[in-house]
Short mmCIF file of C-alpha atoms in Angstrom, two decimals:
data_model
loop_
_atom_site.label_atom_id
_atom_site.label_comp_id
_atom_site.label_asym_id
_atom_site.label_seq_id
_atom_site.Cartn_x
_atom_site.Cartn_y
_atom_site.Cartn_z
CA MET Q 1 0.00 0.00 0.00
CA SER Q 2 1.32 3.43 -0.89
CA GLY Q 3 1.56 6.52 1.24
CA GLY Q 4 -1.26 9.00 1.59
CA LEU Q 5 -2.34 12.29 3.11
CA LEU Q 6 -5.67 14.09 3.52
CA ILE Q 7 -5.70 17.89 3.20
CA ALA Q 8 -8.54 19.26 5.33
CA GLY Q 9 -9.45 22.91 5.86
CA THR Q 10 -10.76 25.06 8.67
CA THR Q 11 -13.35 26.41 6.20
CA SER Q 12 -14.38 26.17 2.59
CA ASP Q 13 -11.98 28.10 0.34
CA ALA Q 14 -9.14 27.82 2.86
CA GLY Q 15 -6.89 26.63 0.03
CA LYS Q 16 -7.32 22.86 0.08
CA SER Q 17 -7.48 22.52 -3.72
CA VAL Q 18 -4.41 24.68 -4.25
CA VAL Q 19 -2.38 22.96 -1.53
CA THR Q 20 -3.34 19.52 -2.84
CA ALA Q 21 -2.27 20.53 -6.36
CA GLY Q 22 0.94 22.07 -5.03
CA ILE Q 23 1.89 18.91 -3.13
CA CYS Q 24 1.09 16.82 -6.22
CA ARG Q 25 3.36 18.97 -8.41
CA TRP Q 26 6.15 18.98 -5.79
CA LEU Q 27 6.05 15.19 -5.51
CA ALA Q 28 5.85 14.69 -9.29
CA ARG Q 29 8.97 16.82 -9.70
CA GLN Q 30 10.73 14.52 -7.21
CA GLY Q 31 9.93 11.52 -9.39
CA VAL Q 32 7.14 10.28 -7.12
CA LYS Q 33 4.20 8.65 -8.89
CA VAL Q 34 1.36 10.59 -7.28
CA ALA Q 35 -2.39 10.94 -7.80
CA PRO Q 36 -5.03 13.33 -6.38
CA PHE Q 37 -8.30 12.16 -4.83
CA LYS Q 38 -11.47 13.82 -3.60
CA ALA Q 39 -14.17 11.45 -2.43
CA GLN Q 40 -17.06 13.87 -2.81
CA ASN Q 41 -17.04 17.20 -4.57
CA MET Q 42 -19.78 19.83 -4.90
CA SER Q 43 -19.16 21.97 -7.95
CA LEU Q 44 -20.66 23.26 -11.18
CA ASN Q 45 -17.21 23.32 -12.75
CA SER Q 46 -16.64 19.83 -14.11
CA PHE Q 47 -14.54 18.03 -16.69
CA VAL Q 48 -14.85 14.94 -18.90
CA THR Q 49 -12.11 12.34 -18.69
CA ARG Q 50 -10.93 10.39 -21.73
CA GLU Q 51 -13.10 7.42 -20.73
CA GLY Q 52 -16.16 9.71 -20.72
CA ALA Q 53 -16.56 10.23 -16.97
CA GLU Q 54 -17.55 13.56 -15.40
CA ILE Q 55 -15.41 14.74 -12.47
CA GLY Q 56 -14.71 18.06 -10.76
CA ARG Q 57 -12.38 20.41 -12.63
CA ALA Q 58 -10.32 20.81 -9.47
CA GLN Q 59 -9.42 17.13 -9.58
CA ALA Q 60 -8.62 17.35 -13.31
CA MET Q 61 -6.32 20.28 -12.52
CA GLN Q 62 -4.69 18.34 -9.66
CA ALA Q 63 -4.14 15.37 -11.99
CA GLN Q 64 -2.38 17.71 -14.40
CA ALA Q 65 -0.29 18.94 -11.48
CA ALA Q 66 0.60 15.31 -10.76
CA ARG Q 67 1.34 14.77 -14.47
CA VAL Q 68 -1.15 11.92 -14.76
CA GLU Q 69 -4.36 11.41 -16.73
CA PRO Q 70 -7.51 12.21 -14.71
CA THR Q 71 -9.96 9.36 -14.13
CA ALA Q 72 -13.28 8.82 -12.34
CA LEU Q 73 -11.38 7.10 -9.50
CA MET Q 74 -10.06 10.52 -8.47
CA ASN Q 75 -13.55 11.95 -7.80
CA PRO Q 76 -16.10 9.14 -7.38
CA VAL Q 77 -18.95 11.38 -6.11
CA LEU Q 78 -19.76 14.75 -7.69
CA LEU Q 79 -22.73 16.85 -6.60
CA LYS Q 80 -23.90 19.47 -9.11
CA PRO Q 81 -26.29 21.97 -7.48
CA GLY Q 82 -29.54 22.61 -9.31
CA SER Q 83 -30.93 24.88 -6.59
CA ASP Q 84 -30.20 25.85 -2.98
CA ARG Q 85 -31.80 22.58 -1.87
CA SER Q 86 -30.99 19.91 -4.43
CA SER Q 87 -28.16 18.57 -6.57
CA GLN Q 88 -27.58 16.14 -9.38
CA VAL Q 89 -25.63 13.16 -8.07
CA VAL Q 90 -22.83 11.97 -10.37
CA LEU Q 91 -21.46 8.59 -9.30
CA MET Q 92 -18.28 7.24 -10.88
CA GLY Q 93 -18.59 9.83 -13.62
CA LYS Q 94 -22.23 9.16 -14.56
CA PRO Q 95 -25.38 10.97 -13.34
CA VAL Q 96 -27.72 8.80 -11.27
CA GLY Q 97 -30.41 11.38 -10.47
CA GLU Q 98 -31.35 14.36 -8.32
CA MET Q 99 -31.40 14.47 -4.53
CA SER Q 100 -32.24 17.04 -1.89
CA ALA Q 101 -29.58 18.00 0.63
CA ARG Q 102 -31.73 16.56 3.42
CA GLY Q 103 -32.15 13.33 1.49
CA PHE Q 104 -28.44 13.06 0.73
CA PHE Q 105 -27.09 13.76 4.20
CA GLY Q 106 -30.09 12.60 6.23
CA THR Q 107 -31.63 9.22 6.86
CA THR Q 108 -34.62 9.52 4.52
CA GLY Q 109 -35.13 10.25 0.87
CA SER Q 110 -33.77 8.75 -2.31
CA VAL Q 111 -32.35 9.80 -5.62
CA THR Q 112 -35.07 10.61 -8.15
CA ASP Q 113 -35.19 10.02 -11.85
CA PRO Q 114 -35.02 13.57 -13.28
CA SER Q 115 -37.43 12.77 -16.10
CA SER Q 116 -40.24 11.38 -13.93
CA GLY Q 117 -39.60 12.54 -10.38
CA ALA Q 118 -39.78 8.92 -9.18
CA ALA Q 119 -37.06 6.91 -7.49
CA PRO Q 120 -35.57 4.57 -10.10
CA ALA Q 121 -35.66 0.83 -9.57
CA GLY Q 122 -32.40 -0.65 -8.32
CA ASP Q 123 -31.23 2.77 -7.16
CA ARG Q 124 -27.74 2.26 -5.77
CA LEU Q 125 -28.16 5.09 -3.28
CA ARG Q 126 -31.49 4.13 -1.74
CA GLY Q 127 -31.60 2.94 1.87
CA GLY Q 128 -27.99 2.52 2.99
CA ARG Q 129 -26.74 5.04 0.46
CA GLN Q 130 -24.02 6.55 2.67
CA GLU Q 131 -22.63 3.09 3.42
CA ALA Q 132 -22.75 2.26 -0.28
CA LEU Q 133 -21.08 5.53 -1.20
CA LEU Q 134 -18.38 5.06 1.44
CA ALA Q 135 -17.69 1.58 0.11
CA THR Q 136 -17.33 3.00 -3.42
CA VAL Q 137 -15.11 5.82 -2.18
CA LEU Q 138 -12.81 3.49 -0.25
CA ASP Q 139 -12.60 1.08 -3.17
CA CYS Q 140 -11.54 3.91 -5.50
CA LEU Q 141 -8.96 5.12 -2.99
CA ALA Q 142 -7.61 1.59 -2.55
CA GLN Q 143 -7.25 1.21 -6.33
CA LEU Q 144 -5.30 4.46 -6.53
CA ARG Q 145 -3.10 3.52 -3.60
CA GLY Q 146 -2.39 0.20 -5.25
CA THR Q 147 -1.19 1.99 -8.39
CA TYR Q 148 0.58 5.12 -7.16
CA ASP Q 149 3.41 5.79 -4.71
CA ALA Q 150 1.33 8.45 -2.97
CA VAL Q 151 -2.27 9.65 -3.05
CA ILE Q 152 -2.99 13.21 -1.89
CA CYS Q 153 -6.62 13.50 -0.83
CA GLU Q 154 -8.61 16.71 -0.56
CA GLY Q 155 -11.34 17.10 2.03
CA ALA Q 156 -14.45 19.26 1.69
CA GLY Q 157 -15.53 22.23 3.78
CA SER Q 158 -14.37 21.54 7.33
CA PRO Q 159 -13.83 18.17 9.06
CA ALA Q 160 -15.51 19.63 12.15
CA GLU Q 161 -19.02 19.82 10.67
CA ILE Q 162 -20.42 17.99 13.69
CA ASN Q 163 -23.93 17.80 12.21
CA LEU Q 164 -22.61 15.80 9.25
CA ARG Q 165 -19.93 13.63 10.86
CA ARG Q 166 -22.10 10.51 11.06
CA THR Q 167 -22.57 10.46 7.29
CA ASP Q 168 -19.17 11.91 6.35
CA ILE Q 169 -17.50 10.20 3.39
CA VAL Q 170 -15.00 12.91 2.41
CA ASN Q 171 -13.17 14.17 5.51
CA MET Q 172 -12.56 12.17 8.70
CA GLY Q 173 -14.80 9.36 7.45
CA VAL Q 174 -12.25 8.67 4.72
CA ALA Q 175 -9.24 9.34 6.96
CA ARG Q 176 -10.46 6.93 9.65
CA ASN Q 177 -11.35 4.12 7.27
CA ALA Q 178 -8.17 4.45 5.20
CA GLY Q 179 -5.80 5.31 8.06
CA LEU Q 180 -4.75 8.61 6.48
CA PRO Q 181 -2.89 11.35 8.35
CA VAL Q 182 -4.62 14.73 8.15
CA LEU Q 183 -3.13 18.17 7.62
CA VAL Q 184 -5.45 21.11 8.37
CA VAL Q 185 -5.09 24.22 6.17
CA GLY Q 186 -6.19 27.62 7.47
CA ASP Q 187 -6.60 30.92 5.61
CA ILE Q 188 -4.90 33.48 7.84
CA ASP Q 189 -5.94 36.31 5.51
CA ARG Q 190 -9.49 35.92 6.88
CA GLY Q 191 -8.34 36.33 10.47
CA GLY Q 192 -8.93 34.00 13.41
CA VAL Q 193 -6.71 31.22 12.10
CA PHE Q 194 -5.43 30.11 15.53
CA ALA Q 195 -8.95 29.81 16.93
CA SER Q 196 -9.98 27.95 13.78
CA PHE Q 197 -7.11 25.48 14.06
CA PHE Q 198 -7.73 24.83 17.77
CA GLY Q 199 -11.50 24.64 17.38
CA THR Q 200 -11.28 22.26 14.43
CA VAL Q 201 -9.26 19.76 16.45
CA ALA Q 202 -11.26 20.25 19.66
CA LEU Q 203 -14.56 19.39 17.92
CA LEU Q 204 -13.32 16.01 16.72
CA SER Q 205 -13.66 12.68 18.51
CA PRO Q 206 -10.53 11.17 20.13
CA GLU Q 207 -10.27 8.68 17.26
CA ASP Q 208 -10.43 11.46 14.66
CA GLN Q 209 -8.03 13.70 16.58
CA ALA Q 210 -5.44 10.93 16.59
CA LEU Q 211 -5.09 11.36 12.81
CA VAL Q 212 -4.75 15.17 12.76
CA ALA Q 213 -0.98 15.60 12.53
CA GLY Q 214 -0.74 19.37 12.31
CA PHE Q 215 -1.42 22.61 10.51
CA LEU Q 216 -0.50 24.56 7.38
CA VAL Q 217 -1.01 28.33 7.36
CA ASN Q 218 -2.14 29.72 4.00
CA LYS Q 219 -2.13 33.27 2.53
CA PHE Q 220 0.17 34.92 5.08
CA ARG Q 221 1.25 38.51 4.46
CA GLY Q 222 4.24 40.03 6.23
CA ASP Q 223 7.12 38.88 8.42
CA VAL Q 224 6.84 35.19 9.35
CA SER Q 225 8.87 35.79 12.53
CA LEU Q 226 5.89 37.71 13.93
CA LEU Q 227 3.71 34.62 13.46
CA GLU Q 228 6.09 32.08 14.99
CA PRO Q 229 5.23 32.77 18.67
CA GLY Q 230 1.59 32.00 17.88
CA LEU Q 231 2.54 28.77 16.13
CA ASP Q 232 4.65 27.78 19.13
CA MET Q 233 1.73 28.45 21.48
CA LEU Q 234 -0.60 26.48 19.23
CA HIS Q 235 1.85 23.59 19.37
CA GLY Q 236 1.84 23.80 23.16
CA LEU Q 237 -1.96 23.85 23.29
CA THR Q 238 -2.59 21.03 20.82
CA GLY Q 239 0.61 18.99 20.70
CA ARG Q 240 0.58 19.46 16.93
CA ARG Q 241 3.18 21.28 14.87
CA SER Q 242 2.98 23.58 11.87
CA TYR Q 243 4.12 22.15 8.56
CA GLY Q 244 4.66 25.52 6.92
CA VAL Q 245 3.47 29.05 6.29
CA LEU Q 246 2.51 29.76 2.68
CA PRO Q 247 2.71 33.42 1.66
CA PHE Q 248 -0.19 35.24 0.04
CA GLN Q 249 0.19 35.10 -3.74
CA HIS Q 250 -2.21 36.40 -6.35
CA GLY Q 251 -3.52 34.06 -8.97
CA LEU Q 252 -3.33 30.65 -7.32
CA GLY Q 253 -7.08 29.93 -7.45
CA ILE Q 254 -7.12 27.88 -10.65
CA ASP Q 255 -9.98 25.46 -11.29
CA GLU Q 256 -11.08 25.30 -7.68
CA GLU Q 257 -14.54 24.35 -6.56
CA ASP Q 258 -17.11 27.00 -7.27
CA GLY Q 259 -18.04 30.61 -6.79
CA LEU Q 260 -17.35 33.61 -8.97
CA ARG Q 261 -15.21 35.27 -6.30
CA VAL Q 262 -12.88 32.28 -6.29
CA SER Q 263 -12.76 32.17 -10.08
CA LEU Q 264 -11.72 35.80 -10.47
CA ARG Q 265 -8.53 35.17 -8.49
CA GLY Q 266 -7.00 33.10 -11.29
CA THR Q 267 -3.64 34.14 -12.69
CA VAL Q 268 -4.86 33.47 -16.21
CA ARG Q 269 -7.62 36.00 -15.78
CA GLU Q 270 -5.23 38.46 -14.15
CA SER Q 271 -2.98 38.24 -17.22
CA ALA Q 272 -5.46 40.61 -18.91
CA VAL Q 273 -3.26 43.46 -17.67
CA SER Q 274 -0.67 42.51 -20.34
CA SER Q 275 -0.27 45.05 -23.13
CA PRO Q 276 -2.09 44.21 -26.38
CA ALA Q 277 -0.17 43.07 -29.44
CA GLY Q 278 -2.19 45.47 -31.60
CA GLU Q 279 -3.47 49.02 -31.12
CA ASP Q 280 -6.69 48.15 -29.26
CA ILE Q 281 -7.83 45.96 -26.42
CA LEU Q 282 -10.87 43.68 -26.56
CA ARG Q 283 -13.50 43.84 -23.82
CA VAL Q 284 -15.34 40.61 -23.03
CA ALA Q 285 -18.48 40.64 -20.86
CA VAL Q 286 -19.56 37.28 -19.41
CA CYS Q 287 -23.18 37.11 -18.28
CA ALA Q 288 -23.16 35.88 -14.68
CA ILE Q 289 -26.26 33.74 -15.12
CA PRO Q 290 -27.70 31.63 -12.28
CA LEU Q 291 -26.09 28.21 -11.68
CA MET Q 292 -23.28 29.24 -14.00
CA SER Q 293 -21.15 26.21 -14.88
CA ASN Q 294 -17.73 25.82 -16.42
CA PHE Q 295 -17.14 29.55 -16.52
CA THR Q 296 -13.48 28.48 -16.65
CA ASP Q 297 -14.06 28.49 -20.42
CA VAL Q 298 -13.23 32.19 -20.48
CA ASP Q 299 -9.83 31.70 -18.81
CA ALA Q 300 -8.34 31.10 -22.24
CA LEU Q 301 -9.72 34.42 -23.50
CA ALA Q 302 -8.21 36.29 -20.59
CA ALA Q 303 -4.89 34.57 -21.24
CA GLU Q 304 -4.53 36.67 -24.38
CA PRO Q 305 -2.65 39.96 -23.90
CA GLY Q 306 -5.04 42.83 -24.37
CA VAL Q 307 -8.23 40.87 -23.67
CA VAL Q 308 -10.10 42.12 -20.59
CA VAL Q 309 -12.70 39.72 -19.15
CA ARG Q 310 -15.34 40.76 -16.63
CA PHE Q 311 -18.51 39.16 -15.27
CA VAL Q 312 -21.67 41.26 -15.52
CA ASP Q 313 -25.28 41.10 -14.37
CA ARG Q 314 -26.75 44.36 -15.73
CA ALA Q 315 -27.80 45.24 -19.27
CA GLU Q 316 -25.89 48.53 -19.30
CA GLU Q 317 -22.65 46.65 -18.70
CA LEU Q 318 -22.91 45.14 -22.17
CA ALA Q 319 -22.79 48.51 -23.90
CA ASP Q 320 -19.01 48.77 -24.29
CA ALA Q 321 -18.31 45.05 -24.65
CA ASP Q 322 -16.75 43.83 -27.89
CA LEU Q 323 -17.87 40.26 -27.14
CA VAL Q 324 -20.65 38.98 -24.91
CA VAL Q 325 -20.32 35.40 -23.66
CA VAL Q 326 -23.34 33.51 -22.36
CA PRO Q 327 -21.73 30.60 -20.44
CA GLY Q 328 -22.96 27.19 -19.40
CA THR Q 329 -25.53 26.68 -16.67
CA ARG Q 330 -27.20 23.88 -14.73
CA GLY Q 331 -30.51 25.70 -15.18
CA THR Q 332 -31.01 26.78 -18.78
CA VAL Q 333 -34.68 27.74 -18.45
CA GLY Q 334 -34.06 29.59 -15.19
CA ALA Q 335 -31.12 31.44 -16.73
CA LEU Q 336 -33.32 32.44 -19.68
CA ARG Q 337 -35.91 33.86 -17.27
CA TRP Q 338 -33.17 35.74 -15.36
CA LEU Q 339 -31.80 37.29 -18.58
CA ARG Q 340 -35.26 38.54 -19.48
CA GLU Q 341 -36.02 39.90 -16.03
CA ARG Q 342 -32.80 41.92 -15.99
CA GLY Q 343 -33.11 43.28 -19.51
CA LEU Q 344 -30.02 41.37 -20.61
CA ALA Q 345 -32.00 39.31 -23.12
CA ASP Q 346 -33.13 42.44 -24.95
CA ALA Q 347 -29.62 43.88 -24.84
CA ILE Q 348 -28.18 40.68 -26.33
CA ALA Q 349 -30.85 40.67 -29.05
CA ARG Q 350 -30.00 44.29 -29.93
CA ARG Q 351 -26.33 43.37 -30.19
CA ALA Q 352 -27.14 40.54 -32.57
CA ALA Q 353 -29.27 42.84 -34.75
CA GLU Q 354 -26.37 45.30 -34.90
CA GLY Q 355 -23.88 42.59 -35.90
CA ARG Q 356 -22.00 42.78 -32.60
CA PRO Q 357 -20.44 39.49 -31.42
CA VAL Q 358 -22.17 37.06 -29.03
CA LEU Q 359 -20.93 33.59 -28.07
CA GLY Q 360 -23.12 31.02 -26.33
CA VAL Q 361 -21.50 27.94 -24.77
CA CYS Q 362 -23.49 24.84 -23.76
CA GLY Q 363 -26.49 26.16 -21.78
CA GLY Q 364 -25.75 29.60 -23.20
CA PHE Q 365 -25.92 28.12 -26.71
CA GLN Q 366 -29.25 26.45 -25.90
CA LEU Q 367 -30.98 29.62 -24.73
CA LEU Q 368 -29.85 31.49 -27.87
CA GLY Q 369 -31.99 29.08 -29.91
CA GLU Q 370 -35.63 29.21 -30.99
CA HIS Q 371 -37.22 27.06 -28.35
CA ILE Q 372 -36.38 24.60 -25.56
CA GLU Q 373 -38.36 21.50 -24.64
CA ASP Q 374 -37.39 20.61 -21.08
CA GLU Q 375 -39.06 17.80 -19.14
CA VAL Q 376 -35.79 16.85 -17.43
CA GLU Q 377 -33.89 19.76 -15.88
CA SER Q 378 -36.63 22.31 -15.05
CA ARG Q 379 -39.66 20.25 -16.23
CA ALA Q 380 -41.00 23.51 -17.69
CA GLY Q 381 -42.11 21.94 -20.94
CA GLN Q 382 -41.68 24.03 -24.09
CA VAL Q 383 -40.12 27.46 -23.58
CA GLU Q 384 -39.30 30.08 -26.19
CA GLY Q 385 -35.61 30.88 -26.49
CA LEU Q 386 -34.03 34.16 -27.58
CA GLY Q 387 -34.41 33.17 -31.23
CA LEU Q 388 -30.94 34.31 -32.30
CA LEU Q 389 -29.86 30.95 -33.70
CA PRO Q 390 -31.84 28.40 -35.79
CA VAL Q 391 -31.67 25.74 -33.09
CA ARG Q 392 -34.30 23.65 -31.30
CA VAL Q 393 -33.29 21.99 -28.03
CA ARG Q 394 -34.84 18.96 -26.39
CA PHE Q 395 -33.61 17.83 -23.00
CA ALA Q 396 -32.83 14.10 -22.85
CA ARG Q 397 -32.68 11.98 -19.74
CA GLU Q 398 -29.22 10.68 -20.66
CA LYS Q 399 -26.40 13.18 -20.30
CA THR Q 400 -23.95 13.67 -23.16
CA LEU Q 401 -20.37 13.30 -21.92
CA ALA Q 402 -17.78 13.47 -24.68
CA ARG Q 403 -14.33 14.71 -25.71
CA PRO Q 404 -14.86 15.87 -29.32
CA VAL Q 405 -12.18 16.91 -31.78
CA GLY Q 406 -12.92 18.95 -34.87
CA GLU Q 407 -12.13 21.97 -36.99
CA ALA Q 408 -13.46 25.52 -37.07
CA LEU Q 409 -12.24 28.73 -38.69
CA GLY Q 410 -9.55 26.67 -40.39
CA GLU Q 411 -8.04 25.48 -37.11
CA GLN Q 412 -8.03 22.23 -35.15
CA VAL Q 413 -10.18 22.33 -32.00
CA GLU Q 414 -10.53 20.07 -28.97
CA GLY Q 415 -13.22 20.36 -26.32
CA TYR Q 416 -15.50 18.47 -23.98
CA GLU Q 417 -19.28 18.17 -23.72
CA ILE Q 418 -21.48 17.96 -20.60
CA HIS Q 419 -25.18 18.48 -21.31
CA HIS Q 420 -28.67 17.00 -21.28
CA GLY Q 421 -29.90 19.27 -24.07
CA VAL Q 422 -29.91 17.80 -27.58
CA ALA Q 423 -29.68 20.52 -30.23
CA GLU Q 424 -31.30 20.26 -33.66
CA VAL Q 425 -29.54 22.83 -35.85
CA THR Q 426 -31.75 23.82 -38.78
CA GLY Q 427 -29.67 26.52 -40.45
CA GLY Q 428 -26.78 28.94 -40.19
CA ILE Q 429 -23.11 28.23 -40.83
CA PRO Q 430 -21.78 25.10 -39.04
CA PHE Q 431 -19.65 25.98 -36.01
CA LEU Q 432 -18.24 23.01 -34.08
CA ASP Q 433 -21.44 21.09 -33.13
CA GLY Q 434 -23.53 24.28 -33.27
CA CYS Q 435 -23.87 27.11 -35.74
CA ARG Q 436 -23.17 30.72 -36.51
CA VAL Q 437 -25.53 33.39 -37.81
CA GLY Q 438 -23.84 36.71 -38.49
CA SER Q 439 -21.83 37.54 -35.40
CA VAL Q 440 -23.70 35.13 -33.11
CA TRP Q 441 -21.95 31.82 -32.42
CA GLY Q 442 -23.20 28.85 -30.42
CA THR Q 443 -21.66 25.51 -29.42
CA HIS Q 444 -21.94 22.82 -26.75
CA TRP Q 445 -18.14 22.46 -26.64
CA HIS Q 446 -16.51 23.56 -23.40
CA GLY Q 447 -12.77 24.21 -23.50
CA SER Q 448 -12.63 24.94 -27.23
CA LEU Q 449 -10.93 28.30 -26.63
CA GLU Q 450 -7.98 26.52 -25.04
CA SER Q 451 -6.96 25.48 -28.60
CA ASP Q 452 -4.52 28.30 -29.32
CA GLY Q 453 -4.89 28.56 -33.12
CA PHE Q 454 -8.68 28.46 -32.97
CA ARG Q 455 -8.80 31.03 -30.16
CA ARG Q 456 -6.68 33.47 -32.18
CA ALA Q 457 -8.80 32.97 -35.28
CA PHE Q 458 -11.98 33.51 -33.27
CA LEU Q 459 -10.63 36.69 -31.67
CA ARG Q 460 -9.66 38.03 -35.10
CA GLU Q 461 -13.27 37.51 -36.20
CA VAL Q 462 -14.54 39.23 -33.06
CA ALA Q 463 -12.18 42.18 -33.50
CA ALA Q 464 -13.23 42.62 -37.12
CA ALA Q 465 -16.94 42.55 -36.24
CA ALA Q 466 -16.38 44.93 -33.32
CA GLY Q 467 -14.29 47.35 -35.40
CA ARG Q 468 -11.29 47.00 -33.08
CA ARG Q 469 -7.65 47.12 -34.18
CA PHE Q 470 -6.90 44.18 -31.93
CA VAL Q 471 -4.30 41.61 -32.90
CA PRO Q 472 -3.94 38.30 -31.00
CA ALA Q 473 -0.42 37.68 -29.76
CA PRO Q 474 1.22 35.04 -31.97
CA ASP Q 475 2.87 33.08 -29.16
CA THR Q 476 0.34 32.78 -26.32
CA SER Q 477 0.11 29.14 -25.24
CA PHE Q 478 -2.69 28.41 -22.81
CA SER Q 479 -1.26 25.02 -21.86
CA ALA Q 480 2.14 26.59 -21.17
CA LEU Q 481 0.51 29.23 -18.95
CA ARG Q 482 -1.31 26.50 -17.04
CA GLU Q 483 1.94 24.59 -16.55
CA GLU Q 484 3.58 27.77 -15.24
CA GLN Q 485 0.77 28.11 -12.72
CA LEU Q 486 1.12 24.54 -11.56
CA ASP Q 487 4.87 24.99 -11.18
CA ARG Q 488 4.19 28.05 -9.04
CA LEU Q 489 2.06 25.87 -6.78
CA GLY Q 490 4.86 23.33 -6.56
CA ASP Q 491 7.34 26.11 -5.77
CA LEU Q 492 5.07 27.36 -3.01
CA ILE Q 493 5.19 23.98 -1.27
CA GLU Q 494 8.87 23.38 -1.92
CA GLU Q 495 9.97 26.79 -0.67
CA HIS Q 496 7.61 27.41 2.25
CA ALA Q 497 6.55 24.03 3.64
CA ASP Q 498 8.64 21.57 5.64
CA THR Q 499 8.86 19.04 2.81
CA ASP Q 500 10.93 16.53 4.79
CA ALA Q 501 8.26 16.44 7.49
CA LEU Q 502 5.53 16.29 4.84
CA TRP Q 503 7.12 13.27 3.20
CA ARG Q 504 7.46 11.48 6.56
CA LEU Q 505 3.77 12.15 7.14
CA ILE Q 506 2.81 10.78 3.72
CA GLU Q 507 5.03 7.74 4.10
CA SER Q 508 4.53 6.83 7.76
CA GLY Q 509 1.19 8.33 8.82
CA ALA Q 510 0.27 10.54 11.77
CA PRO Q 511 2.69 10.65 14.72
CA GLN Q 512 1.83 8.36 17.61
CA GLY Q 513 0.66 9.73 20.95
CA LEU Q 514 -0.97 12.96 19.78
CA PRO Q 515 -2.89 14.41 22.75
CA PHE Q 516 -6.67 14.64 22.96
CA ILE Q 517 -8.01 18.21 23.04
CA PRO Q 518 -11.31 18.53 24.93
CA PRO Q 519 -14.23 18.71 24.60
CA GLY Q 520 -14.17 16.47 21.51
CA ALA Q 521 -17.15 15.70 19.33
CA PRO Q 522 -20.55 15.88 21.05
CA ALA Q 523 -22.36 12.60 21.56
#
């Protein structure tokens, strides 16, 4: 059995995804065969593996950091929110239905067939679903540990969610069953990191506490010597050491879980400050529609020098945009309603009539069409779309998961598809799997703009339609930029963490005799 480590956090967005990726890249550079793992992920940013499985984009990014091909084993359970109260459950890369939060974490309820609202026969999650899910999770982890020298696991939220501990399959539930040491990451930039570290440990049972080896401080600004007395006192109070203090660095939030605020931290997006290759810049406005998914598609646009990307939710913010992007969504009909309520639908229609560029991706492509027949996602029946593209969409029960390759604008393109909507294109100029009418483009392909030649050709078309003297830089490589980011994460671990102690932890497990910190988990 190989070594392993679970990266937990005092809160969501403490930096677990980034730290996991950084450790994976550091180990890969040392010649260690390493894989990432997250038992259960909740995210609208997902990816399709080569075998056609849907997993969280964070785990795909971590696999790239580890220099291995992502697989469903690395993220066996993915929850894709459809509202504040329910999510689509994706098990081993395939959707198995919708479930309420109470049904998923509680003791009652079952996954429902999205097309009928009834629980499907033979449902693998009915009854003892948490036990079944834990068995699947542990089997996936065991397979990875049997193949790799080390597996770096990422937790979710906080391990001290005492209301969810009984059904936990991603934090201490995994650590206990797999005998993994746990490192707790805290975001000191938020404040209260010492209380968060102490409180996290003190709310765990004695058995869980025995696996918590220590702490890693994230996003520190200033002189580390000023922090050291606090770390020494924390060691005295908990018997657990610090494994490093990572400095605050802009642009490390690549392909994390969810949330627009997280997304906008990405270095690729920040690269928009680079000077343009031509005389003008290009302004891209991304409609921040509800349940926005895979908005990472626009990272590749922002990677281009002179392209400025911003997320907008008001019609007037489209006025000076050279390109409007309508991204993917887990709620196409709801997003269509939102666009109309805010006046964005009319503003987009005016742009199209004026020949000003609009790009719809996946759900955004669907709502640009003539009408949508949805008895699966929203169950709204037939709904009129914006009518900007000659496309009719029917939602199918089975989800399309694919990694297509094709050609557009004279360039080779690769992408990935994740959608229930089946599009019937009845006119226009073919564009990937969708079409183009004038300066309105639509496609189901996520990730297509990461193909450098195609992205440049597309931006030249946009600039011409917008009347901008913008010229794409001839040498921007999105994959090279991503590799630079991942190396920065590896550098962060190598330069600011105690890597010798980290390796001992991965190889040998949590130190013996760690003290119990009262009061422990409530009965």
